Short mmCIF file of C-alpha atoms in Angstrom, two decimals:
data_model
loop_
_atom_site.label_atom_id
_atom_site.label_comp_id
_atom_site.label_asym_id
_atom_site.label_seq_id
_atom_site.Cartn_x
_atom_site.Cartn_y
_atom_site.Cartn_z
CA UNK A 1 0.00 0.00 0.00
CA UNK A 2 2.82 2.34 0.90
CA UNK A 3 4.56 1.70 -2.40
CA UNK A 4 1.37 2.32 -4.32
CA UNK A 5 0.73 5.59 -2.46
CA UNK A 6 4.29 6.73 -3.11
CA UNK A 7 3.98 6.07 -6.83
CA UNK A 8 0.65 7.86 -6.94
CA UNK A 9 2.07 10.95 -5.17
CA UNK A 10 5.19 11.30 -7.28
CA UNK A 11 3.36 11.18 -10.58
CA UNK A 12 1.83 14.68 -10.45
CA UNK A 13 5.01 16.08 -8.90
CA UNK A 14 7.07 14.68 -11.73
CA UNK A 15 4.67 16.14 -14.29
CA UNK A 16 4.81 19.56 -12.62
CA UNK A 17 8.61 19.44 -12.55
CA UNK A 18 8.72 18.46 -16.21
CA UNK A 19 6.37 21.31 -17.09
CA UNK A 20 8.46 23.77 -15.03
CA UNK A 21 11.67 22.62 -16.70
CA UNK A 22 10.05 23.01 -20.12
CA UNK A 23 8.90 26.54 -19.28
CA UNK A 24 12.36 27.50 -18.00
CA UNK A 25 14.10 26.17 -21.10
CA UNK A 26 11.50 27.67 -23.44
CA UNK A 27 11.81 31.14 -21.90
CA UNK A 28 15.59 30.84 -21.73
CA UNK A 29 15.97 30.07 -25.41
CA UNK A 30 13.33 32.62 -26.43
CA UNK A 31 15.37 35.33 -24.68
CA UNK A 32 18.58 34.14 -26.34
CA UNK A 33 16.93 34.28 -29.76
CA UNK A 34 15.73 37.88 -29.21
CA UNK A 35 19.15 38.95 -27.97
CA UNK A 36 20.67 37.20 -30.97
CA UNK A 37 18.45 39.22 -33.33
CA UNK A 38 19.62 42.47 -31.78
CA UNK A 39 23.16 41.14 -31.97
CA UNK A 40 22.76 40.63 -35.71
CA UNK A 41 21.49 44.20 -35.92
CA UNK A 42 24.90 45.35 -34.69
CA UNK A 43 26.42 43.50 -37.64
CA UNK A 44 24.05 45.44 -39.87
CA UNK A 45 25.26 48.77 -38.47
CA UNK A 46 28.85 47.80 -39.22
CA UNK A 47 27.79 46.71 -42.70
CA UNK A 48 25.91 49.99 -43.30
CA UNK A 49 28.96 51.95 -42.17
CA UNK A 50 31.43 50.06 -44.34
CA UNK A 51 29.15 49.91 -47.40
CA UNK A 52 28.71 53.69 -47.38
CA UNK A 53 32.24 54.63 -46.44
CA UNK A 54 32.53 56.95 -49.42
CA UNK A 55 29.59 59.03 -48.15
CA UNK A 56 31.57 60.71 -45.38
CA UNK A 57 30.97 64.50 -45.43
CA UNK A 58 33.64 66.48 -47.24
CA UNK A 59 35.31 69.60 -45.88
CA UNK A 60 32.96 72.45 -45.01
CA UNK A 61 32.08 74.59 -48.03
CA UNK A 62 32.98 78.26 -48.15
CA UNK A 63 30.11 80.35 -46.82
CA UNK A 64 28.57 82.34 -49.62
CA UNK A 65 27.51 85.77 -48.36
CA UNK A 66 27.39 87.38 -44.91
CA UNK A 67 27.90 85.00 -42.03
CA UNK A 68 24.85 84.33 -39.82
CA UNK A 69 24.46 85.15 -36.14
CA UNK A 70 25.08 82.14 -33.91
CA UNK A 71 23.86 81.68 -30.34
CA UNK A 72 25.83 79.32 -28.10
CA UNK A 73 23.76 77.92 -25.24
CA UNK A 74 25.49 76.53 -22.15
CA UNK A 75 22.91 74.79 -19.94
CA UNK A 76 24.37 74.10 -16.48
CA UNK A 77 23.25 72.86 -13.09
CA UNK A 78 25.68 72.71 -10.16
CA UNK A 79 28.86 72.47 -12.26
CA UNK A 80 31.30 74.56 -10.20
CA UNK A 81 34.40 72.58 -11.26
CA UNK A 82 33.97 72.89 -15.03
CA UNK A 83 31.84 75.92 -15.90
CA UNK A 84 34.72 78.41 -16.05
CA UNK A 85 36.63 76.10 -18.41
CA UNK A 86 33.59 75.88 -20.69
CA UNK A 87 32.95 79.62 -20.80
CA UNK A 88 36.60 80.30 -21.65
CA UNK A 89 36.48 77.70 -24.44
CA UNK A 90 33.45 79.31 -26.07
CA UNK A 91 35.16 82.72 -25.90
CA UNK A 92 38.00 81.31 -27.99
CA UNK A 93 35.67 80.53 -30.89
CA UNK A 94 37.17 81.77 -34.16
CA UNK A 95 34.01 83.54 -35.27
CA UNK A 96 33.21 87.25 -35.72
CA UNK A 97 32.50 88.55 -32.23
CA UNK A 98 29.63 90.76 -33.38
CA UNK A 99 27.89 87.66 -34.78
CA UNK A 100 28.34 85.54 -31.68
CA UNK A 101 26.00 85.40 -28.69
CA UNK A 102 26.70 83.27 -25.60
CA UNK A 103 23.98 82.30 -23.15
CA UNK A 104 24.87 80.76 -19.79
CA UNK A 105 21.62 79.06 -18.74
CA UNK A 106 22.13 78.35 -15.05
CA UNK A 107 19.72 76.42 -12.84
CA UNK A 108 22.33 75.97 -10.10
CA UNK A 109 21.59 76.00 -6.40
CA UNK A 110 25.18 76.15 -5.13
CA UNK A 111 28.44 78.05 -5.61
CA UNK A 112 28.29 77.42 -9.35
CA UNK A 113 26.09 80.49 -9.74
CA UNK A 114 28.81 82.79 -8.41
CA UNK A 115 31.55 81.11 -10.47
CA UNK A 116 29.43 81.40 -13.61
CA UNK A 117 28.57 85.06 -12.95
CA UNK A 118 32.22 85.97 -12.55
CA UNK A 119 33.11 84.19 -15.80
CA UNK A 120 30.31 85.98 -17.64
CA UNK A 121 31.23 89.40 -16.23
CA UNK A 122 34.86 88.85 -17.22
CA UNK A 123 33.96 88.18 -20.85
CA UNK A 124 31.33 90.89 -21.00
CA UNK A 125 34.00 93.38 -19.94
CA UNK A 126 36.07 92.20 -22.92
CA UNK A 127 33.26 93.04 -25.32
CA UNK A 128 31.58 89.65 -25.75
CA UNK A 129 27.83 89.43 -26.14
CA UNK A 130 27.40 87.04 -23.24
CA UNK A 131 24.41 86.88 -20.93
CA UNK A 132 23.76 85.06 -17.70
CA UNK A 133 20.31 83.62 -17.00
CA UNK A 134 19.48 82.10 -13.65
CA UNK A 135 16.18 80.33 -13.05
CA UNK A 136 14.91 79.96 -9.50
CA UNK A 137 13.22 76.67 -10.40
CA UNK A 138 14.16 73.80 -12.69
CA UNK A 139 10.89 73.61 -14.59
CA UNK A 140 11.50 71.31 -17.53
CA UNK A 141 15.10 70.74 -16.39
CA UNK A 142 17.55 71.03 -19.29
CA UNK A 143 14.79 71.23 -21.91
CA UNK A 144 13.16 74.04 -19.94
CA UNK A 145 16.41 75.97 -19.70
CA UNK A 146 17.10 75.64 -23.43
CA UNK A 147 13.58 76.73 -24.28
CA UNK A 148 13.77 79.75 -21.97
CA UNK A 149 17.09 80.81 -23.48
CA UNK A 150 15.82 80.33 -27.03
CA UNK A 151 13.09 82.91 -26.43
CA UNK A 152 15.80 85.51 -25.75
CA UNK A 153 18.30 84.37 -28.41
CA UNK A 154 19.16 86.42 -31.47
CA UNK A 155 20.99 83.72 -33.46
CA UNK A 156 19.76 82.02 -36.62
CA UNK A 157 21.68 78.95 -35.49
CA UNK A 158 22.02 77.53 -31.99
CA UNK A 159 25.04 75.55 -30.77
CA UNK A 160 24.73 73.68 -27.47
CA UNK A 161 27.49 72.49 -25.13
CA UNK A 162 27.15 70.72 -21.80
CA UNK A 163 29.28 71.90 -18.89
CA UNK A 164 32.05 69.31 -19.23
CA UNK A 165 32.82 70.02 -22.90
CA UNK A 166 35.79 71.94 -24.28
CA UNK A 167 34.83 72.89 -27.85
CA UNK A 168 37.63 73.73 -30.23
CA UNK A 169 38.10 77.25 -31.58
CA UNK A 170 37.18 76.17 -35.12
CA UNK A 171 33.92 74.43 -34.15
CA UNK A 172 31.62 77.03 -35.73
CA UNK A 173 33.76 77.44 -38.83
CA UNK A 174 33.56 73.68 -39.37
CA UNK A 175 29.81 73.37 -38.83
CA UNK A 176 27.98 76.54 -39.88
CA UNK A 177 28.90 76.36 -43.61
CA UNK A 178 27.03 73.04 -44.02
CA UNK A 179 23.77 74.88 -43.36
CA UNK A 180 23.98 76.43 -46.83
CA UNK A 181 22.11 73.26 -47.76
CA UNK A 182 18.57 74.35 -46.83
CA UNK A 183 17.61 70.77 -45.97
CA UNK A 184 20.15 70.50 -43.10
CA UNK A 185 18.57 70.98 -39.68
CA UNK A 186 21.37 69.79 -37.38
CA UNK A 187 25.10 69.18 -37.52
CA UNK A 188 26.50 66.88 -34.81
CA UNK A 189 30.18 66.51 -33.87
CA UNK A 190 31.81 63.44 -32.39
CA UNK A 191 32.60 63.41 -28.68
CA UNK A 192 36.22 63.16 -27.57
CA UNK A 193 37.38 62.08 -24.11
CA UNK A 194 39.90 64.25 -22.26
CA UNK A 195 40.22 61.77 -19.39
CA UNK A 196 39.85 58.41 -21.09
CA UNK A 197 43.14 57.13 -19.67
CA UNK A 198 42.25 58.02 -16.08
CA UNK A 199 41.00 54.55 -15.12
CA UNK A 200 39.70 51.25 -16.40
CA UNK A 201 36.18 52.63 -16.08
CA UNK A 202 36.90 55.74 -18.16
CA UNK A 203 38.73 53.70 -20.79
CA UNK A 204 35.72 51.42 -21.20
CA UNK A 205 33.34 54.37 -21.41
CA UNK A 206 35.47 55.97 -24.12
CA UNK A 207 35.26 52.81 -26.23
CA UNK A 208 31.50 52.57 -25.64
CA UNK A 209 31.04 56.14 -26.86
CA UNK A 210 33.38 55.60 -29.80
CA UNK A 211 31.20 52.73 -30.97
CA UNK A 212 28.06 54.81 -30.57
CA UNK A 213 29.37 57.73 -32.58
CA UNK A 214 31.49 56.03 -35.21
CA UNK A 215 29.24 53.10 -36.09
CA UNK A 216 25.75 53.98 -34.86
CA UNK A 217 25.78 57.61 -35.96
CA UNK A 218 28.11 56.95 -38.88
CA UNK A 219 26.28 53.88 -40.10
CA UNK A 220 22.82 55.40 -39.75
CA UNK A 221 23.69 58.78 -41.24
CA UNK A 222 25.55 57.34 -44.22
CA UNK A 223 22.77 54.85 -44.96
CA UNK A 224 20.11 57.56 -44.89
CA UNK A 225 18.51 56.51 -41.60
CA UNK A 226 17.57 58.74 -38.68
CA UNK A 227 20.14 59.43 -36.00
CA UNK A 228 19.93 61.66 -32.96
CA UNK A 229 21.39 64.83 -31.56
CA UNK A 230 23.32 63.92 -28.41
CA UNK A 231 22.28 66.91 -26.33
CA UNK A 232 25.62 68.65 -26.76
CA UNK A 233 28.39 69.36 -29.30
CA UNK A 234 25.87 70.04 -32.02
CA UNK A 235 24.37 73.04 -33.79
CA UNK A 236 20.73 73.48 -34.82
CA UNK A 237 19.03 75.60 -37.43
CA UNK A 238 16.81 77.59 -35.09
CA UNK A 239 13.66 77.35 -37.20
CA UNK A 240 13.83 73.54 -37.05
CA UNK A 241 13.47 73.51 -33.26
CA UNK A 242 10.27 75.56 -33.46
CA UNK A 243 8.88 73.70 -36.47
CA UNK A 244 9.31 70.35 -34.72
CA UNK A 245 7.44 71.47 -31.61
CA UNK A 246 10.27 72.93 -29.54
CA UNK A 247 12.08 71.53 -26.55
CA UNK A 248 9.69 69.25 -24.63
CA UNK A 249 10.35 67.85 -21.18
CA UNK A 250 8.03 64.84 -20.98
CA UNK A 251 11.05 62.55 -21.46
CA UNK A 252 14.52 62.51 -19.92
CA UNK A 253 16.15 62.56 -23.36
CA UNK A 254 14.82 65.78 -24.86
CA UNK A 255 17.57 65.58 -27.49
CA UNK A 256 16.45 62.19 -28.83
CA UNK A 257 12.83 63.28 -28.74
CA UNK A 258 13.37 66.48 -30.73
CA UNK A 259 15.67 64.68 -33.17
CA UNK A 260 13.00 62.22 -34.25
CA UNK A 261 10.29 64.87 -34.42
CA UNK A 262 12.48 67.04 -36.65
CA UNK A 263 13.50 64.24 -38.99
CA UNK A 264 9.90 63.09 -39.34
CA UNK A 265 9.23 66.54 -40.83
CA UNK A 266 11.86 65.89 -43.50
CA UNK A 267 14.85 67.76 -42.04
CA UNK A 268 18.25 66.18 -42.68
CA UNK A 269 20.90 65.69 -39.99
CA UNK A 270 24.64 65.59 -40.64
CA UNK A 271 27.23 63.78 -38.54
CA UNK A 272 30.85 64.95 -38.75
CA UNK A 273 33.09 62.11 -37.51
CA UNK A 274 36.27 64.12 -37.97
CA UNK A 275 35.13 67.08 -35.89
CA UNK A 276 35.82 66.18 -32.27
CA UNK A 277 34.45 68.02 -29.23
CA UNK A 278 36.47 66.90 -26.19
CA UNK A 279 34.56 66.16 -23.00
CA UNK A 280 34.94 64.49 -19.62
CA UNK A 281 33.55 61.01 -19.01
CA UNK A 282 32.42 60.11 -15.45
CA UNK A 283 35.17 58.86 -13.15
CA UNK A 284 32.73 57.61 -10.53
CA UNK A 285 30.77 54.38 -10.97
CA UNK A 286 27.54 55.73 -9.48
CA UNK A 287 27.74 58.82 -11.71
CA UNK A 288 28.20 56.54 -14.73
CA UNK A 289 25.20 54.47 -13.65
CA UNK A 290 23.09 57.59 -13.18
CA UNK A 291 23.96 58.74 -16.69
CA UNK A 292 23.14 55.35 -18.18
CA UNK A 293 19.88 55.19 -16.21
CA UNK A 294 18.79 58.56 -17.60
CA UNK A 295 19.67 57.61 -21.16
CA UNK A 296 17.97 54.20 -20.94
CA UNK A 297 14.81 55.55 -19.30
CA UNK A 298 14.64 58.50 -21.67
CA UNK A 299 15.00 56.33 -24.76
CA UNK A 300 12.11 54.10 -23.66
CA UNK A 301 10.02 57.19 -22.93
CA UNK A 302 10.70 58.43 -26.46
CA UNK A 303 9.91 54.96 -27.79
CA UNK A 304 6.51 55.01 -26.08
CA UNK A 305 5.90 58.56 -27.27
CA UNK A 306 7.00 58.39 -30.91
CA UNK A 307 7.49 54.84 -32.19
CA UNK A 308 3.88 54.40 -33.27
CA UNK A 309 4.01 57.73 -35.07
CA UNK A 310 7.26 56.74 -36.79
CA UNK A 311 5.90 53.37 -37.93
CA UNK A 312 2.74 54.99 -39.31
CA UNK A 313 4.68 57.68 -41.17
CA UNK A 314 5.49 57.62 -44.89
CA UNK A 315 9.19 57.05 -44.22
CA UNK A 316 10.93 54.21 -46.10
CA UNK A 317 10.81 50.75 -44.53
CA UNK A 318 14.53 50.82 -43.78
CA UNK A 319 14.20 54.07 -41.82
CA UNK A 320 11.31 52.65 -39.81
CA UNK A 321 13.12 49.39 -39.11
CA UNK A 322 16.26 51.17 -37.94
CA UNK A 323 14.21 53.48 -35.72
CA UNK A 324 12.50 50.42 -34.22
CA UNK A 325 15.80 48.77 -33.33
CA UNK A 326 17.21 52.05 -32.03
CA UNK A 327 14.31 52.96 -29.75
CA UNK A 328 13.58 49.44 -28.45
CA UNK A 329 17.17 48.35 -27.78
CA UNK A 330 17.04 49.06 -24.05
CA UNK A 331 14.16 46.62 -23.57
CA UNK A 332 16.88 44.00 -23.88
CA UNK A 333 18.02 44.83 -20.35
CA UNK A 334 14.78 43.37 -18.99
CA UNK A 335 15.47 40.23 -21.01
CA UNK A 336 19.03 40.18 -19.70
CA UNK A 337 17.72 40.29 -16.13
CA UNK A 338 15.52 37.28 -16.80
CA UNK A 339 18.40 35.52 -18.53
CA UNK A 340 20.59 36.03 -15.48
CA UNK A 341 18.02 34.31 -13.28
CA UNK A 342 17.40 31.46 -15.71
CA UNK A 343 21.00 30.69 -16.64
CA UNK A 344 21.89 28.45 -13.72
CA UNK A 345 18.65 26.39 -13.55
CA UNK A 346 18.70 25.89 -17.31
CA UNK A 347 22.29 24.69 -17.04
CA UNK A 348 21.37 22.17 -14.35
CA UNK A 349 18.34 20.94 -16.27
CA UNK A 350 20.23 20.40 -19.50
CA UNK A 351 23.29 18.94 -17.81
CA UNK A 352 21.05 16.12 -16.68
CA UNK A 353 19.91 15.78 -20.30
CA UNK A 354 23.52 15.69 -21.55
CA UNK A 355 26.06 18.51 -21.64
CA UNK A 356 26.86 18.01 -25.33
CA UNK A 357 23.36 19.14 -26.32
CA UNK A 358 23.86 22.20 -24.14
CA UNK A 359 26.94 23.24 -26.07
CA UNK A 360 25.27 22.68 -29.44
CA UNK A 361 22.41 25.03 -28.52
CA UNK A 362 23.82 27.55 -26.05
CA UNK A 363 27.18 28.41 -27.51
CA UNK A 364 25.97 29.43 -31.01
CA UNK A 365 23.21 31.61 -29.53
CA UNK A 366 25.54 33.24 -27.02
CA UNK A 367 28.09 33.71 -29.77
CA UNK A 368 25.57 35.49 -32.00
CA UNK A 369 24.66 37.84 -29.15
CA UNK A 370 28.16 38.54 -27.82
CA UNK A 371 30.51 38.22 -30.79
CA UNK A 372 28.54 40.95 -32.55
CA UNK A 373 29.23 43.28 -29.62
CA UNK A 374 32.94 42.51 -29.70
CA UNK A 375 33.09 42.98 -33.48
CA UNK A 376 31.19 46.28 -33.18
CA UNK A 377 33.72 47.85 -30.82
CA UNK A 378 36.75 46.31 -32.52
CA UNK A 379 35.73 47.95 -35.81
CA UNK A 380 35.13 51.30 -34.12
CA UNK A 381 38.61 51.26 -32.57
CA UNK A 382 40.21 50.23 -35.85
CA UNK A 383 38.48 53.11 -37.63
CA UNK A 384 39.52 55.73 -35.06
CA UNK A 385 42.98 54.50 -34.14
CA UNK A 386 44.51 52.77 -37.19
CA UNK A 387 47.99 52.80 -35.64
CA UNK A 388 47.14 51.64 -32.11
CA UNK A 389 43.79 49.86 -32.30
CA UNK A 390 45.22 46.41 -31.57
CA UNK A 391 46.60 47.56 -28.22
CA UNK A 392 43.14 48.84 -27.29
CA UNK A 393 41.50 45.48 -27.88
CA UNK A 394 42.55 44.28 -24.44
CA UNK A 395 39.73 46.41 -23.00
CA UNK A 396 36.98 44.82 -25.11
CA UNK A 397 36.26 41.83 -22.79
CA UNK A 398 36.00 44.18 -19.82
CA UNK A 399 33.77 46.53 -21.80
CA UNK A 400 31.41 43.63 -22.52
CA UNK A 401 31.41 42.67 -18.85
CA UNK A 402 30.68 46.28 -17.87
CA UNK A 403 27.72 46.34 -20.25
CA UNK A 404 26.34 43.22 -18.58
CA UNK A 405 26.98 44.77 -15.16
CA UNK A 406 24.60 47.62 -16.07
CA UNK A 407 21.69 45.17 -16.36
CA UNK A 408 20.16 45.89 -12.94
CA UNK A 409 20.62 49.64 -13.33
CA UNK A 410 19.09 49.86 -16.79
CA UNK A 411 16.34 47.33 -16.15
CA UNK A 412 15.17 49.61 -13.36
CA UNK A 413 15.21 52.50 -15.83
CA UNK A 414 13.12 50.60 -18.40
CA UNK A 415 10.56 49.52 -15.80
CA UNK A 416 10.25 53.08 -14.48
CA UNK A 417 9.59 54.30 -18.03
CA UNK A 418 6.97 51.61 -18.64
CA UNK A 419 5.23 52.46 -15.37
CA UNK A 420 5.40 56.16 -16.32
CA UNK A 421 7.17 56.89 -13.09
CA UNK A 422 8.49 60.44 -13.23
CA UNK A 423 11.96 61.30 -12.01
CA UNK A 424 14.14 64.39 -11.97
CA UNK A 425 16.74 65.03 -14.64
CA UNK A 426 19.79 63.84 -12.72
CA UNK A 427 22.80 65.51 -14.26
CA UNK A 428 26.06 63.58 -14.29
CA UNK A 429 28.60 65.01 -11.80
CA UNK A 430 31.86 66.20 -13.35
CA UNK A 431 34.97 67.18 -11.43
CA UNK A 432 37.29 68.77 -13.98
CA UNK A 433 39.35 65.57 -14.32
CA UNK A 434 41.77 65.69 -17.25
CA UNK A 435 44.98 64.04 -16.01
CA UNK A 436 45.76 60.91 -14.06
CA UNK A 437 46.99 62.99 -11.14
CA UNK A 438 43.67 64.83 -10.79
CA UNK A 439 41.54 63.87 -7.77
CA UNK A 440 37.78 63.87 -7.33
CA UNK A 441 37.74 62.66 -3.73
CA UNK A 442 36.73 65.46 -1.38
CA UNK A 443 34.79 67.33 -4.05
CA UNK A 444 31.04 67.85 -4.05
CA UNK A 445 28.38 66.03 -6.06
CA UNK A 446 29.11 62.44 -5.04
CA UNK A 447 26.16 60.14 -5.65
CA UNK A 448 25.12 57.48 -3.18
CA UNK A 449 23.08 54.37 -3.91
CA UNK A 450 22.21 51.99 -1.11
CA UNK A 451 20.44 48.89 -2.44
CA UNK A 452 21.40 48.48 -6.10
CA UNK A 453 25.12 47.68 -5.56
CA UNK A 454 24.12 44.93 -3.13
CA UNK A 455 21.87 43.36 -5.77
CA UNK A 456 24.73 43.52 -8.27
CA UNK A 457 27.17 41.92 -5.83
CA UNK A 458 24.62 39.20 -5.09
CA UNK A 459 24.32 38.46 -8.81
CA UNK A 460 28.11 38.42 -9.07
CA UNK A 461 28.26 35.79 -6.32
CA UNK A 462 25.43 33.88 -8.02
CA UNK A 463 27.48 33.68 -11.19
CA UNK A 464 30.58 32.76 -9.20
CA UNK A 465 28.64 29.73 -7.98
CA UNK A 466 27.55 29.04 -11.56
CA UNK A 467 31.16 29.17 -12.75
CA UNK A 468 32.19 26.63 -10.11
CA UNK A 469 29.28 24.39 -11.11
CA UNK A 470 30.38 24.51 -14.74
CA UNK A 471 33.98 23.74 -13.77
CA UNK A 472 32.97 20.86 -11.51
CA UNK A 473 30.87 19.28 -14.24
CA UNK A 474 33.19 19.92 -17.16
CA UNK A 475 30.86 22.36 -18.93
CA UNK A 476 33.76 24.39 -20.26
CA UNK A 477 32.12 25.84 -23.36
CA UNK A 478 29.93 28.20 -21.34
CA UNK A 479 32.70 29.46 -19.07
CA UNK A 480 33.75 32.53 -21.13
CA UNK A 481 30.18 33.80 -21.07
CA UNK A 482 29.65 33.03 -17.39
CA UNK A 483 32.84 34.86 -16.44
CA UNK A 484 31.65 37.97 -18.30
CA UNK A 485 28.52 38.00 -16.14
CA UNK A 486 30.50 37.28 -12.98
CA UNK A 487 33.08 40.02 -13.55
CA UNK A 488 30.52 42.54 -14.78
CA UNK A 489 28.26 42.34 -11.74
CA UNK A 490 31.07 42.13 -9.20
CA UNK A 491 32.89 45.10 -10.71
CA UNK A 492 29.88 47.41 -10.95
CA UNK A 493 28.65 46.47 -7.48
CA UNK A 494 31.96 46.47 -5.62
CA UNK A 495 33.31 49.65 -7.22
CA UNK A 496 30.07 51.44 -6.30
CA UNK A 497 30.53 50.40 -2.68
CA UNK A 498 34.26 51.16 -2.61
CA UNK A 499 33.80 54.62 -4.07
CA UNK A 500 30.84 55.42 -1.85
CA UNK A 501 32.62 54.57 1.36
CA UNK A 502 36.27 54.72 0.35
CA UNK A 503 36.16 57.90 -1.75
CA UNK A 504 39.24 58.38 -3.87
CA UNK A 505 40.64 54.96 -3.01
CA UNK A 506 38.23 53.47 -5.51
CA UNK A 507 39.50 55.82 -8.18
CA UNK A 508 43.12 54.98 -7.38
CA UNK A 509 42.36 51.27 -7.47
CA UNK A 510 40.63 51.45 -10.83
CA UNK A 511 43.42 53.60 -12.25
CA UNK A 512 46.02 51.06 -11.25
CA UNK A 513 44.00 48.21 -12.72
CA UNK A 514 44.02 50.03 -16.07
CA UNK A 515 47.71 49.27 -16.18
CA UNK A 516 49.02 52.55 -17.44
CA UNK A 517 49.43 54.67 -14.32
#
């Protein structure tokens, strides 16, 4: 009787377990397929870039007739360490002074206001048309500041620089002449990185941004697809901003939002890969996460706002498809979060089925999703640094791990956007870091995050356990991928904690790891 009862009880349990295992494996492979599709899209961007290599913009044409008035807008918020450097850089612009207007649009609530006022007064005394605007509230955040300044501007064209940028003296001479083409609404420069060698974190960020500008902007622009203004280091035809509905602040990426609205009206954008506007990348992990969170959340907000309108427009299919991939890419972080949870149980389930089958299925899918990322950044480095690109390849595995380590951070951003949860425009703290000897410890604007780093460390330990399981059972083919997850989560979580509680020690540690200092 006991044996019969035991058999009867285990039957339903076994069926439930089988069903659960099937659901886990089905969801796991579904996620891998979606990630693989977006991985192949990266190959397409490289293809579009290389296929249209001859479509790079030529040198700026000679301006025919009187030069136009240009307004330079400098939106700032609590940027006491870099605002004076920015104002001085704009004053060095090689452009007729009587045709140049500078607006310092300051929403600051700290000593930045006094530093900015002094810088403005100094240039005004030298004969510059420079004005200081200080808002008592941050209505609309950056978009609100730009809109308020635009109402007072006298320029036909509007150049915008964030506080940490150091535009070159020839910036206007290399951008304004392209607007002789009446179809051009925006000219965007490529970002440079004045502190890319400061640490392992800054080196990885520099490569990430290089890929974005060289291949995403370059590939899209050359192939005739839409690409976006990056909020800084670009110059607009003023009438385009108004025609497209102006600066709107219902998303955290007002630049991406306006870019799509303008291009839907038929305006053409131009990307200049050889015009570089140097800037400072975040040296602090939590500042980097905050920046990525804002970009990820903002892009999903723009997706929800405009994607339907884009797909229903009369744009060519290729433009619509590229816009779809562009605006939906950050949804992949939610899939990555699920993948992280499912990876270990799916490994255990399929190990019991036979590890050889696991390799035949997993490795090709992982390869499609990850090799495309590696290829993407390898090509970008080869294009930018033909003489030294091979030496820079040593950072690619870490860059891929860092991207994985952002999963928790950016998943939170996507979910907040989907739930329409509003949040303030959190500007990225900058400390005026240009050399390896510069310090940010002891300066203001540090960001503190309590729970998220602990979640990331927990995931890092989870993947450490998964790595040991794979080693113990001889599942060696998955190890390279598992280690990327392990290193990515442990690095992002631990560095956040170290820098929060250890200050500059975290910066020193990460600088030493980079190997060059």
